[in-house]
């Protein structure tokens, strides 16, 4: 097994709070010392009783040590539980902070599902391992100090225990590491089965509508699930058998002290009780140390995954850093000057390139962006919003270049409803929403009979996509930004409300002085915009007036 003090788990915990980890380790050592002192007092009292001597002093010492042991153990347990949760809390907060400070491109590259899986699965595993780690420290400290104590009782017994402990620990660690690696392989296969379950539920309608598809899918799913279950069952049986053999080996060691040591030491009979008692406790502590190996091995892999996640989120700095405007007053013009953006290949034969784009948006006007799928419309919007950083060119506000990477102050100029938007139940970011204005918007968007807004939150978000988009636009309007950006907003609306959107809502926004930039395919309403930008193959080919 990897050197514990150089393991990913210890490095991870040390990076979170090294002082707390040292404190927890010290408490574990004190518990181990208290264990040893208790056993030595028991042996002393038993020897006095055997020789018809008083054990009163040992009794009071034993009671005192029990109290000390209880205090140390309770303190250690409290520290373990509190700090285990604190470690994970600090890590999650830091990862969320890194995610917020990362770029959209980096988050997409790492993968949202991967980030969530790591935050849930691996943090839970590391959190659970903290107690196993500190319990292992306690047991290891107990083994160490009991071995020293046993040396004062019988040197031969100590040597047998020491050699046996080293042999058993090396053997057990090696075998358990192999079993752990095999278990990790089973977990990966189990993840594949879980992917089948997810596909079954995600494609439930498609499965229900085709009996042959349902048969093929469920047959393969059941075959893989059965194979993984059998393999996992075999692994668990191997682990249980291993610990059974381990227990037998420990009893053999204790038995050798009773039956073998007298052959080498003529005066061992006077120490046999103390040596045997100590050996039994020592064997139990050694067993606890070994049993912590699988948990710590899996947690070590989990800690490595957590560290890798941090490196992925923090490892790629933005290459293009430019100074510029970071504070914005009243925006009159927003200009793209020779702006170019190139998508990563991601398996494609040729990377998609947008630009160079030259365009100026004037405040208070309505802009529609049109073009075929893959023409660069969404890329243009994301560059404009500062979610993608242009590789060449400038974004200017009132004729002055903005700082790049784009700052939150720049992005705060925009209220956006993306095509793949997420609707929060609470109106986050809306400072003291005006109840009268909110109710007016609900009526205007024909949502007053379906949703209400109370205490800064929607009564429900379990609605159709089109209805949730309406709520998304209501939130955008309540944010009171001057730029409203909409990506395929009208695509999920019914024809009647779609007409109202173009003929009533858009003109009202223009009258309020809002700058509306919307991606749309509804060509019958293009005449309602001040400008229509046509995108083709990443280029702004021409503009329809």
Short mmCIF file of C-alpha atoms in Angstrom, two decimals, residues 2-523:
data_model
loop_
_atom_site.label_atom_id
_atom_site.label_comp_id
_atom_site.label_asym_id
_atom_site.label_seq_id
_atom_site.Cartn_x
_atom_site.Cartn_y
_atom_site.Cartn_z
CA UNK A 2 1.13 3.54 -0.76
CA UNK A 3 3.01 5.29 2.04
CA UNK A 4 0.20 6.62 4.23
CA UNK A 5 1.85 9.95 4.93
CA UNK A 6 2.42 10.55 1.21
CA UNK A 7 -1.04 9.34 0.19
CA UNK A 8 -3.53 11.45 -1.72
CA UNK A 9 -5.94 11.20 1.21
CA UNK A 10 -3.53 12.68 3.75
CA UNK A 11 -2.37 15.34 1.28
CA UNK A 12 -5.98 16.27 0.63
CA UNK A 13 -6.88 16.49 4.32
CA UNK A 14 -3.69 18.38 5.08
CA UNK A 15 -4.42 20.90 2.35
CA UNK A 16 -7.87 21.52 3.84
CA UNK A 17 -6.73 22.09 7.44
CA UNK A 18 -3.35 20.73 8.50
CA UNK A 19 -3.61 22.05 12.07
CA UNK A 20 -6.90 20.28 12.70
CA UNK A 21 -5.51 17.05 11.27
CA UNK A 22 -2.49 17.30 13.59
CA UNK A 23 -4.81 17.90 16.54
CA UNK A 24 -6.93 14.89 15.61
CA UNK A 25 -3.83 12.72 15.22
CA UNK A 26 -2.52 13.81 18.64
CA UNK A 27 -5.85 12.90 20.25
CA UNK A 28 -5.67 9.49 18.58
CA UNK A 29 -2.18 8.93 20.00
CA UNK A 30 -3.39 9.91 23.48
CA UNK A 31 -6.23 7.40 23.20
CA UNK A 32 -3.67 4.73 22.26
CA UNK A 33 -1.55 5.62 25.31
CA UNK A 34 -4.63 5.50 27.55
CA UNK A 35 -5.44 2.05 26.16
CA UNK A 36 -1.97 0.81 27.00
CA UNK A 37 -2.03 2.23 30.52
CA UNK A 38 -5.43 0.65 31.20
CA UNK A 39 -4.17 -2.78 30.12
CA UNK A 40 -1.00 -2.43 32.17
CA UNK A 41 -3.05 -1.52 35.25
CA UNK A 42 -5.32 -4.54 34.68
CA UNK A 43 -2.25 -6.78 34.51
CA UNK A 44 -0.77 -5.23 37.67
CA UNK A 45 -4.06 -5.64 39.56
CA UNK A 46 -4.44 -9.24 38.36
CA UNK A 47 -0.89 -10.04 39.48
CA UNK A 48 -1.56 -8.53 42.93
CA UNK A 49 -4.77 -10.53 43.30
CA UNK A 50 -2.92 -13.69 42.21
CA UNK A 51 -0.29 -13.07 44.91
CA UNK A 52 -2.87 -12.14 47.62
CA UNK A 53 -1.82 -8.48 47.58
CA UNK A 54 -3.99 -5.36 47.73
CA UNK A 55 -5.11 -3.87 44.40
CA UNK A 56 -6.68 -0.72 45.88
CA UNK A 57 -4.14 1.66 44.36
CA UNK A 58 -4.54 0.02 40.96
CA UNK A 59 -8.34 0.30 41.32
CA UNK A 60 -8.25 4.07 41.81
CA UNK A 61 -5.70 4.42 39.04
CA UNK A 62 -7.91 2.32 36.80
CA UNK A 63 -10.97 4.51 37.53
CA UNK A 64 -8.93 7.66 36.88
CA UNK A 65 -7.62 6.28 33.58
CA UNK A 66 -11.12 5.25 32.55
CA UNK A 67 -12.26 8.84 33.00
CA UNK A 68 -9.26 10.12 31.06
CA UNK A 69 -9.88 7.51 28.35
CA UNK A 70 -13.53 8.54 28.13
CA UNK A 71 -12.62 12.23 27.83
CA UNK A 72 -9.98 11.64 25.17
CA UNK A 73 -12.19 9.24 23.21
CA UNK A 74 -15.21 11.55 23.34
CA UNK A 75 -13.06 14.52 22.35
CA UNK A 76 -11.45 12.55 19.52
CA UNK A 77 -14.82 11.36 18.20
CA UNK A 78 -16.27 14.87 18.33
CA UNK A 79 -13.24 16.29 16.52
CA UNK A 80 -13.34 13.50 13.92
CA UNK A 81 -17.00 14.00 13.05
CA UNK A 82 -16.88 17.80 13.13
CA UNK A 83 -13.71 18.11 11.08
CA UNK A 84 -14.67 15.40 8.59
CA UNK A 85 -17.72 17.47 7.68
CA UNK A 86 -15.70 20.69 7.81
CA UNK A 87 -13.10 19.29 5.39
CA UNK A 88 -15.78 18.45 2.86
CA UNK A 89 -17.65 21.72 3.38
CA UNK A 90 -14.49 23.75 2.70
CA UNK A 91 -13.70 21.68 -0.36
CA UNK A 92 -17.19 22.03 -1.86
CA UNK A 93 -17.19 25.78 -1.24
CA UNK A 94 -13.78 26.08 -2.92
CA UNK A 95 -14.84 23.99 -5.92
CA UNK A 96 -18.02 26.05 -6.35
CA UNK A 97 -15.88 29.20 -6.17
CA UNK A 98 -13.50 27.78 -8.78
CA UNK A 99 -16.45 26.80 -10.97
CA UNK A 100 -17.85 30.33 -10.74
CA UNK A 101 -14.48 31.85 -11.63
CA UNK A 102 -13.95 29.38 -14.48
CA UNK A 103 -15.13 29.91 -18.01
CA UNK A 104 -18.21 28.32 -19.55
CA UNK A 105 -15.92 26.50 -21.97
CA UNK A 106 -13.95 24.95 -19.11
CA UNK A 107 -17.10 23.85 -17.26
CA UNK A 108 -18.41 22.25 -20.46
CA UNK A 109 -15.06 20.53 -20.98
CA UNK A 110 -14.88 19.12 -17.45
CA UNK A 111 -18.58 18.20 -17.55
CA UNK A 112 -21.36 19.21 -15.20
CA UNK A 113 -22.37 15.59 -14.54
CA UNK A 114 -18.77 14.71 -13.69
CA UNK A 115 -18.47 17.64 -11.26
CA UNK A 116 -21.72 16.68 -9.50
CA UNK A 117 -20.74 13.01 -9.36
CA UNK A 118 -17.36 13.82 -7.80
CA UNK A 119 -18.87 16.28 -5.32
CA UNK A 120 -21.46 13.72 -4.19
CA UNK A 121 -19.72 10.35 -4.42
CA UNK A 122 -16.07 11.08 -3.70
CA UNK A 123 -16.59 13.71 -1.01
CA UNK A 124 -18.88 11.27 0.80
CA UNK A 125 -16.22 8.57 0.59
CA UNK A 126 -13.48 10.87 1.90
CA UNK A 127 -15.75 12.15 4.67
CA UNK A 128 -16.45 8.60 5.84
CA UNK A 129 -12.77 7.73 5.66
CA UNK A 130 -11.72 10.41 8.15
CA UNK A 131 -13.14 8.39 11.02
CA UNK A 132 -11.49 5.23 9.65
CA UNK A 133 -8.18 7.10 9.32
CA UNK A 134 -8.23 8.42 12.87
CA UNK A 135 -9.50 5.09 14.21
CA UNK A 136 -6.58 3.48 12.40
CA UNK A 137 -4.22 5.97 14.05
CA UNK A 138 -5.69 5.09 17.45
CA UNK A 139 -5.27 1.38 16.82
CA UNK A 140 -1.76 1.86 15.43
CA UNK A 141 -0.78 3.92 18.50
CA UNK A 142 -2.25 1.18 20.69
CA UNK A 143 -0.23 -1.49 18.81
CA UNK A 144 2.95 0.57 19.16
CA UNK A 145 2.67 1.30 22.89
CA UNK A 146 1.39 -2.19 23.74
CA UNK A 147 4.41 -3.65 21.93
CA UNK A 148 6.72 -1.48 24.05
CA UNK A 149 4.84 -2.54 27.19
CA UNK A 150 5.02 -6.21 26.19
CA UNK A 151 8.80 -5.86 25.88
CA UNK A 152 8.92 -5.01 29.60
CA UNK A 153 6.87 -8.12 30.37
CA UNK A 154 8.56 -10.65 28.07
CA UNK A 155 11.17 -9.92 25.41
CA UNK A 156 10.48 -13.21 23.61
CA UNK A 157 6.74 -12.54 23.50
CA UNK A 158 7.45 -9.03 22.20
CA UNK A 159 9.69 -10.36 19.43
CA UNK A 160 7.09 -12.92 18.35
CA UNK A 161 4.37 -10.26 18.31
CA UNK A 162 6.59 -7.76 16.48
CA UNK A 163 7.73 -10.14 13.75
CA UNK A 164 4.23 -11.59 13.35
CA UNK A 165 2.62 -8.13 13.25
CA UNK A 166 5.01 -6.92 10.55
CA UNK A 167 4.47 -10.09 8.50
CA UNK A 168 0.68 -10.04 8.89
CA UNK A 169 0.43 -6.30 8.18
CA UNK A 170 2.52 -6.55 4.97
CA UNK A 171 0.60 -9.63 3.81
CA UNK A 172 -2.78 -8.16 4.71
CA UNK A 173 -2.05 -4.77 3.16
CA UNK A 174 -0.87 -6.38 -0.07
CA UNK A 175 -3.88 -8.66 -0.35
CA UNK A 176 -6.35 -5.97 0.66
CA UNK A 177 -4.89 -3.56 -1.87
CA UNK A 178 -5.46 -6.19 -4.57
CA UNK A 179 -8.99 -6.73 -3.35
CA UNK A 180 -9.58 -2.98 -3.29
CA UNK A 181 -8.36 -2.59 -6.86
CA UNK A 182 -10.62 -5.43 -7.93
CA UNK A 183 -13.52 -3.75 -6.11
CA UNK A 184 -12.80 -0.51 -7.94
CA UNK A 185 -13.07 -2.37 -11.24
CA UNK A 186 -16.42 -3.76 -10.11
CA UNK A 187 -17.57 -0.24 -9.21
CA UNK A 188 -16.73 0.94 -12.74
CA UNK A 189 -18.79 -1.90 -14.18
CA UNK A 190 -21.58 -1.02 -11.77
CA UNK A 191 -21.48 2.55 -13.12
CA UNK A 192 -22.07 1.13 -16.60
CA UNK A 193 -25.14 -0.69 -15.30
CA UNK A 194 -26.34 2.53 -13.68
CA UNK A 195 -25.97 4.20 -17.08
CA UNK A 196 -28.37 1.59 -18.46
CA UNK A 197 -30.87 2.39 -15.70
CA UNK A 198 -30.52 6.11 -16.52
CA UNK A 199 -31.01 5.42 -20.26
CA UNK A 200 -34.08 3.33 -19.49
CA UNK A 201 -35.67 6.12 -17.42
CA UNK A 202 -34.58 8.95 -19.74
CA UNK A 203 -35.96 7.12 -22.77
CA UNK A 204 -39.00 5.75 -20.96
CA UNK A 205 -41.48 6.94 -23.60
CA UNK A 206 -39.40 5.45 -26.41
CA UNK A 207 -39.08 2.17 -24.49
CA UNK A 208 -42.83 1.99 -23.92
CA UNK A 209 -43.56 2.64 -27.59
CA UNK A 210 -41.42 -0.19 -29.00
CA UNK A 211 -41.63 -3.65 -27.47
CA UNK A 212 -38.60 -4.90 -29.41
CA UNK A 213 -36.52 -1.96 -28.16
CA UNK A 214 -37.76 -2.61 -24.62
CA UNK A 215 -36.80 -6.29 -24.91
CA UNK A 216 -33.31 -5.59 -26.29
CA UNK A 217 -32.58 -2.88 -23.74
CA UNK A 218 -33.85 -4.75 -20.68
CA UNK A 219 -32.15 -7.99 -21.77
CA UNK A 220 -28.75 -6.30 -22.07
CA UNK A 221 -29.37 -4.33 -18.86
CA UNK A 222 -30.28 -7.47 -16.90
CA UNK A 223 -27.33 -9.44 -18.30
CA UNK A 224 -24.85 -6.76 -17.27
CA UNK A 225 -26.54 -6.27 -13.89
CA UNK A 226 -26.47 -10.02 -13.21
CA UNK A 227 -22.78 -10.28 -14.16
CA UNK A 228 -21.83 -7.32 -11.95
CA UNK A 229 -23.91 -8.68 -9.05
CA UNK A 230 -22.21 -12.08 -9.27
CA UNK A 231 -18.76 -10.48 -9.48
CA UNK A 232 -19.54 -8.16 -6.57
CA UNK A 233 -20.89 -11.04 -4.47
CA UNK A 234 -17.70 -12.99 -5.13
CA UNK A 235 -15.61 -9.99 -4.11
CA UNK A 236 -17.50 -9.54 -0.83
CA UNK A 237 -17.10 -13.26 -0.06
CA UNK A 238 -13.37 -13.03 -0.73
CA UNK A 239 -13.08 -10.07 1.64
CA UNK A 240 -15.02 -11.88 4.38
CA UNK A 241 -12.93 -15.03 3.95
CA UNK A 242 -9.77 -12.97 4.08
CA UNK A 243 -10.72 -11.43 7.41
CA UNK A 244 -11.65 -14.87 8.72
CA UNK A 245 -8.16 -16.12 7.83
CA UNK A 246 -6.68 -12.98 9.34
CA UNK A 247 -8.49 -13.60 12.61
CA UNK A 248 -7.13 -17.15 12.66
CA UNK A 249 -3.58 -15.86 12.10
CA UNK A 250 -3.91 -13.46 15.02
CA UNK A 251 -5.13 -16.24 17.29
CA UNK A 252 -2.18 -18.36 16.15
CA UNK A 253 0.15 -15.54 17.22
CA UNK A 254 -1.48 -15.33 20.64
CA UNK A 255 -1.37 -19.12 20.93
CA UNK A 256 2.35 -19.16 20.06
CA UNK A 257 3.00 -16.83 23.00
CA UNK A 258 1.35 -19.28 25.39
CA UNK A 259 2.77 -22.48 23.88
CA UNK A 260 6.08 -21.49 22.26
CA UNK A 261 7.60 -18.79 24.48
CA UNK A 262 7.91 -21.15 27.54
CA UNK A 263 10.27 -23.30 25.44
CA UNK A 264 12.75 -20.38 25.29
CA UNK A 265 12.10 -18.68 28.64
CA UNK A 266 12.08 -20.63 31.91
CA UNK A 267 10.60 -17.76 33.96
CA UNK A 268 7.79 -16.97 31.47
CA UNK A 269 5.20 -18.75 33.62
CA UNK A 270 5.18 -15.82 36.05
CA UNK A 271 4.35 -13.42 33.18
CA UNK A 272 2.06 -15.60 31.10
CA UNK A 273 -1.14 -13.87 32.27
CA UNK A 274 0.10 -10.34 31.53
CA UNK A 275 1.66 -11.39 28.21
CA UNK A 276 -1.46 -13.22 27.04
CA UNK A 277 -3.81 -10.39 28.04
CA UNK A 278 -1.60 -7.84 26.31
CA UNK A 279 -1.27 -10.01 23.21
CA UNK A 280 -5.06 -10.38 22.94
CA UNK A 281 -5.60 -6.61 23.07
CA UNK A 282 -2.67 -6.08 20.72
CA UNK A 283 -4.09 -8.57 18.21
CA UNK A 284 -7.45 -6.81 18.35
CA UNK A 285 -5.82 -3.41 17.72
CA UNK A 286 -3.74 -4.84 14.86
CA UNK A 287 -6.90 -6.30 13.33
CA UNK A 288 -8.52 -2.84 13.48
CA UNK A 289 -5.54 -1.29 11.71
CA UNK A 290 -5.70 -3.85 8.92
CA UNK A 291 -9.47 -3.60 8.53
CA UNK A 292 -9.12 0.14 7.87
CA UNK A 293 -6.96 -0.55 4.79
CA UNK A 294 -9.82 -1.14 2.27
CA UNK A 295 -11.67 2.01 3.34
CA UNK A 296 -8.51 4.08 3.22
CA UNK A 297 -7.51 2.62 -0.16
CA UNK A 298 -10.85 3.57 -1.71
CA UNK A 299 -10.76 6.96 0.01
CA UNK A 300 -7.24 7.50 -1.35
CA UNK A 301 -8.59 7.04 -4.89
CA UNK A 302 -11.50 9.38 -4.07
CA UNK A 303 -9.10 12.03 -2.71
CA UNK A 304 -7.06 11.78 -5.91
CA UNK A 305 -10.24 12.34 -7.92
CA UNK A 306 -11.09 15.40 -5.81
CA UNK A 307 -7.63 16.84 -6.36
CA UNK A 308 -7.90 16.14 -10.09
CA UNK A 309 -11.21 18.01 -10.22
CA UNK A 310 -9.56 21.05 -8.65
CA UNK A 311 -6.70 20.86 -11.15
CA UNK A 312 -9.12 20.62 -14.07
CA UNK A 313 -11.07 23.64 -12.88
CA UNK A 314 -8.01 25.67 -11.98
CA UNK A 315 -5.37 24.34 -14.34
CA UNK A 316 -6.14 26.23 -17.53
CA UNK A 317 -5.60 29.97 -17.28
CA UNK A 318 -7.15 32.25 -19.85
CA UNK A 319 -4.47 32.89 -22.44
CA UNK A 320 -5.65 36.31 -23.58
CA UNK A 321 -5.59 38.90 -20.80
CA UNK A 322 -6.26 42.52 -21.73
CA UNK A 323 -6.74 45.59 -19.62
CA UNK A 324 -9.73 47.79 -20.27
CA UNK A 325 -12.94 49.22 -18.88
CA UNK A 326 -14.33 47.39 -15.84
CA UNK A 327 -16.92 49.92 -14.64
CA UNK A 328 -19.90 50.83 -16.80
CA UNK A 329 -22.29 53.74 -16.57
CA UNK A 330 -25.00 54.42 -19.16
CA UNK A 331 -24.25 52.22 -22.18
CA UNK A 332 -24.98 53.84 -25.53
CA UNK A 333 -23.17 51.47 -27.88
CA UNK A 334 -21.86 47.92 -27.68
CA UNK A 335 -19.38 47.10 -30.45
CA UNK A 336 -17.72 43.95 -31.76
CA UNK A 337 -14.52 44.86 -33.62
CA UNK A 338 -12.81 42.10 -35.65
CA UNK A 339 -13.99 39.55 -33.09
CA UNK A 340 -12.97 35.95 -33.80
CA UNK A 341 -13.68 32.79 -31.82
CA UNK A 342 -12.59 29.22 -32.63
CA UNK A 343 -14.29 26.25 -30.99
CA UNK A 344 -12.07 23.38 -29.78
CA UNK A 345 -12.09 20.39 -32.14
CA UNK A 346 -13.63 17.90 -29.66
CA UNK A 347 -13.40 15.12 -32.24
CA UNK A 348 -14.58 17.20 -35.19
CA UNK A 349 -12.57 17.09 -38.42
CA UNK A 350 -12.34 20.88 -38.53
CA UNK A 351 -12.86 23.30 -35.63
CA UNK A 352 -15.71 25.77 -36.06
CA UNK A 353 -14.55 29.35 -36.46
CA UNK A 354 -16.73 32.39 -35.97
CA UNK A 355 -15.62 35.73 -37.34
CA UNK A 356 -14.14 38.11 -37.82
CA UNK A 357 -17.33 39.91 -36.76
CA UNK A 358 -17.75 43.67 -36.90
CA UNK A 359 -21.00 45.03 -35.54
CA UNK A 360 -22.35 47.81 -33.36
CA UNK A 361 -25.45 47.53 -31.17
CA UNK A 362 -27.14 50.81 -30.28
CA UNK A 363 -28.98 51.17 -26.99
CA UNK A 364 -32.78 51.10 -27.13
CA UNK A 365 -33.07 49.15 -30.38
CA UNK A 366 -34.31 45.65 -31.24
CA UNK A 367 -31.97 43.19 -32.98
CA UNK A 368 -32.96 39.80 -34.37
CA UNK A 369 -30.25 37.25 -35.23
CA UNK A 370 -31.13 34.59 -37.79
CA UNK A 371 -29.32 31.76 -39.54
CA UNK A 372 -29.31 28.00 -40.01
CA UNK A 373 -28.32 25.56 -37.27
CA UNK A 374 -24.57 25.66 -36.71
CA UNK A 375 -24.19 29.07 -38.33
CA UNK A 376 -22.68 30.63 -35.18
CA UNK A 377 -25.69 32.45 -33.70
CA UNK A 378 -25.31 31.08 -30.16
CA UNK A 379 -21.51 31.43 -30.30
CA UNK A 380 -21.95 35.09 -31.24
CA UNK A 381 -24.26 35.64 -28.27
CA UNK A 382 -21.92 33.88 -25.85
CA UNK A 383 -18.95 35.94 -27.00
CA UNK A 384 -21.03 39.10 -26.72
CA UNK A 385 -22.04 38.17 -23.16
CA UNK A 386 -18.45 37.44 -22.13
CA UNK A 387 -19.11 33.73 -21.56
CA UNK A 388 -16.68 32.86 -24.36
CA UNK A 389 -13.47 34.85 -24.64
CA UNK A 390 -12.72 35.99 -28.18
CA UNK A 391 -9.34 34.91 -29.50
CA UNK A 392 -8.83 38.08 -31.52
CA UNK A 393 -10.57 41.39 -31.75
CA UNK A 394 -12.19 43.68 -29.18
CA UNK A 395 -15.48 44.22 -27.42
CA UNK A 396 -16.08 47.93 -26.83
CA UNK A 397 -18.58 49.71 -24.63
CA UNK A 398 -19.18 53.32 -25.65
CA UNK A 399 -16.12 53.01 -27.88
CA UNK A 400 -13.78 51.80 -25.10
CA UNK A 401 -12.40 48.21 -24.97
CA UNK A 402 -13.56 46.12 -22.00
CA UNK A 403 -11.14 44.19 -19.83
CA UNK A 404 -10.70 40.55 -20.88
CA UNK A 405 -11.50 37.97 -19.64
CA UNK A 406 -14.85 39.70 -19.22
CA UNK A 407 -15.62 40.77 -15.66
CA UNK A 408 -18.83 40.17 -13.72
CA UNK A 409 -19.49 43.93 -13.97
CA UNK A 410 -19.64 43.58 -17.75
CA UNK A 411 -21.88 40.50 -17.64
CA UNK A 412 -24.17 42.34 -15.21
CA UNK A 413 -25.20 44.58 -18.10
CA UNK A 414 -27.30 41.75 -19.53
CA UNK A 415 -30.47 39.90 -18.55
CA UNK A 416 -30.54 36.61 -20.46
CA UNK A 417 -32.85 33.68 -21.17
CA UNK A 418 -30.76 30.95 -22.81
CA UNK A 419 -32.20 28.24 -25.06
CA UNK A 420 -31.08 25.68 -22.45
CA UNK A 421 -32.01 27.96 -19.55
CA UNK A 422 -32.43 26.89 -15.94
CA UNK A 423 -35.29 28.37 -13.95
CA UNK A 424 -34.61 28.84 -10.23
CA UNK A 425 -37.59 28.77 -7.91
CA UNK A 426 -36.34 31.83 -6.03
CA UNK A 427 -35.79 35.18 -7.69
CA UNK A 428 -32.07 35.21 -6.98
CA UNK A 429 -30.40 38.45 -7.98
CA UNK A 430 -33.66 40.42 -7.98
CA UNK A 431 -33.31 42.93 -5.16
CA UNK A 432 -36.64 43.55 -3.43
CA UNK A 433 -38.91 42.56 -6.34
CA UNK A 434 -41.80 44.93 -6.86
CA UNK A 435 -44.95 42.88 -6.12
CA UNK A 436 -47.20 45.05 -8.28
CA UNK A 437 -44.78 44.88 -11.22
CA UNK A 438 -44.36 41.11 -10.79
CA UNK A 439 -48.13 40.52 -10.78
CA UNK A 440 -48.51 42.80 -13.81
CA UNK A 441 -45.91 40.76 -15.70
CA UNK A 442 -47.62 37.49 -14.74
CA UNK A 443 -50.84 38.84 -16.26
CA UNK A 444 -49.07 40.13 -19.36
CA UNK A 445 -47.48 36.73 -19.89
CA UNK A 446 -50.80 34.95 -19.13
CA UNK A 447 -49.34 33.10 -16.14
CA UNK A 448 -51.44 34.62 -13.32
CA UNK A 449 -53.68 31.52 -13.05
CA UNK A 450 -50.75 29.10 -12.94
CA UNK A 451 -48.09 30.77 -10.80
CA UNK A 452 -47.85 33.33 -8.04
CA UNK A 453 -44.83 35.10 -6.59
CA UNK A 454 -44.57 35.18 -2.81
CA UNK A 455 -41.58 35.97 -0.60
CA UNK A 456 -39.38 36.32 -3.66
CA UNK A 457 -40.14 32.87 -5.05
CA UNK A 458 -42.42 31.21 -7.60
CA UNK A 459 -45.17 29.02 -6.18
CA UNK A 460 -44.16 26.33 -8.71
CA UNK A 461 -41.83 25.77 -11.66
CA UNK A 462 -43.34 22.43 -12.70
CA UNK A 463 -44.69 23.75 -15.97
CA UNK A 464 -44.26 23.23 -19.69
CA UNK A 465 -41.05 24.45 -21.34
CA UNK A 466 -42.83 27.39 -22.94
CA UNK A 467 -44.41 28.45 -19.65
CA UNK A 468 -41.11 28.19 -17.81
CA UNK A 469 -39.53 30.34 -20.53
CA UNK A 470 -42.17 32.95 -19.82
CA UNK A 471 -41.18 32.91 -16.15
CA UNK A 472 -37.53 33.14 -17.21
CA UNK A 473 -38.26 36.31 -19.18
CA UNK A 474 -40.28 37.71 -16.27
CA UNK A 475 -37.21 37.23 -14.04
CA UNK A 476 -35.03 38.92 -16.68
CA UNK A 477 -37.37 41.90 -16.77
CA UNK A 478 -37.49 42.13 -12.97
CA UNK A 479 -33.68 42.35 -12.98
CA UNK A 480 -34.13 45.75 -14.66
CA UNK A 481 -31.14 45.43 -17.01
CA UNK A 482 -30.92 47.56 -20.12
CA UNK A 483 -29.86 44.68 -22.39
CA UNK A 484 -32.30 41.77 -22.84
CA UNK A 485 -30.79 38.76 -24.65
CA UNK A 486 -33.04 35.88 -25.75
CA UNK A 487 -31.92 32.65 -27.43
CA UNK A 488 -34.78 30.96 -29.34
CA UNK A 489 -37.20 32.23 -26.68
CA UNK A 490 -40.35 32.08 -28.83
CA UNK A 491 -39.68 28.58 -30.18
CA UNK A 492 -41.71 26.85 -27.45
CA UNK A 493 -44.63 29.30 -27.34
CA UNK A 494 -48.06 28.66 -28.85
CA UNK A 495 -48.83 30.65 -32.04
CA UNK A 496 -51.16 33.09 -30.30
CA UNK A 497 -48.76 34.05 -27.53
CA UNK A 498 -45.84 34.04 -29.96
CA UNK A 499 -47.66 36.76 -31.91
CA UNK A 500 -48.30 38.70 -28.69
CA UNK A 501 -44.62 38.44 -27.85
CA UNK A 502 -43.51 40.03 -31.12
CA UNK A 503 -46.36 42.50 -31.54
CA UNK A 504 -46.92 43.61 -27.93
CA UNK A 505 -44.05 42.64 -25.60
CA UNK A 506 -41.14 43.54 -27.91
CA UNK A 507 -42.57 47.01 -28.72
CA UNK A 508 -43.15 47.65 -25.00
CA UNK A 509 -39.53 46.76 -24.23
CA UNK A 510 -38.36 49.12 -26.96
CA UNK A 511 -40.59 51.86 -25.51
CA UNK A 512 -38.97 51.29 -22.10
CA UNK A 513 -35.55 51.91 -23.67
CA UNK A 514 -34.44 48.27 -23.49
CA UNK A 515 -31.98 46.89 -26.02
CA UNK A 516 -33.33 43.53 -27.18
CA UNK A 517 -31.03 41.01 -28.91
CA UNK A 518 -32.91 37.85 -29.84
CA UNK A 519 -32.06 34.74 -31.84
CA UNK A 520 -35.18 33.77 -33.79
CA UNK A 521 -36.37 31.84 -36.84
CA UNK A 522 -39.77 33.53 -36.99
CA UNK A 523 -39.21 35.32 -40.29
#
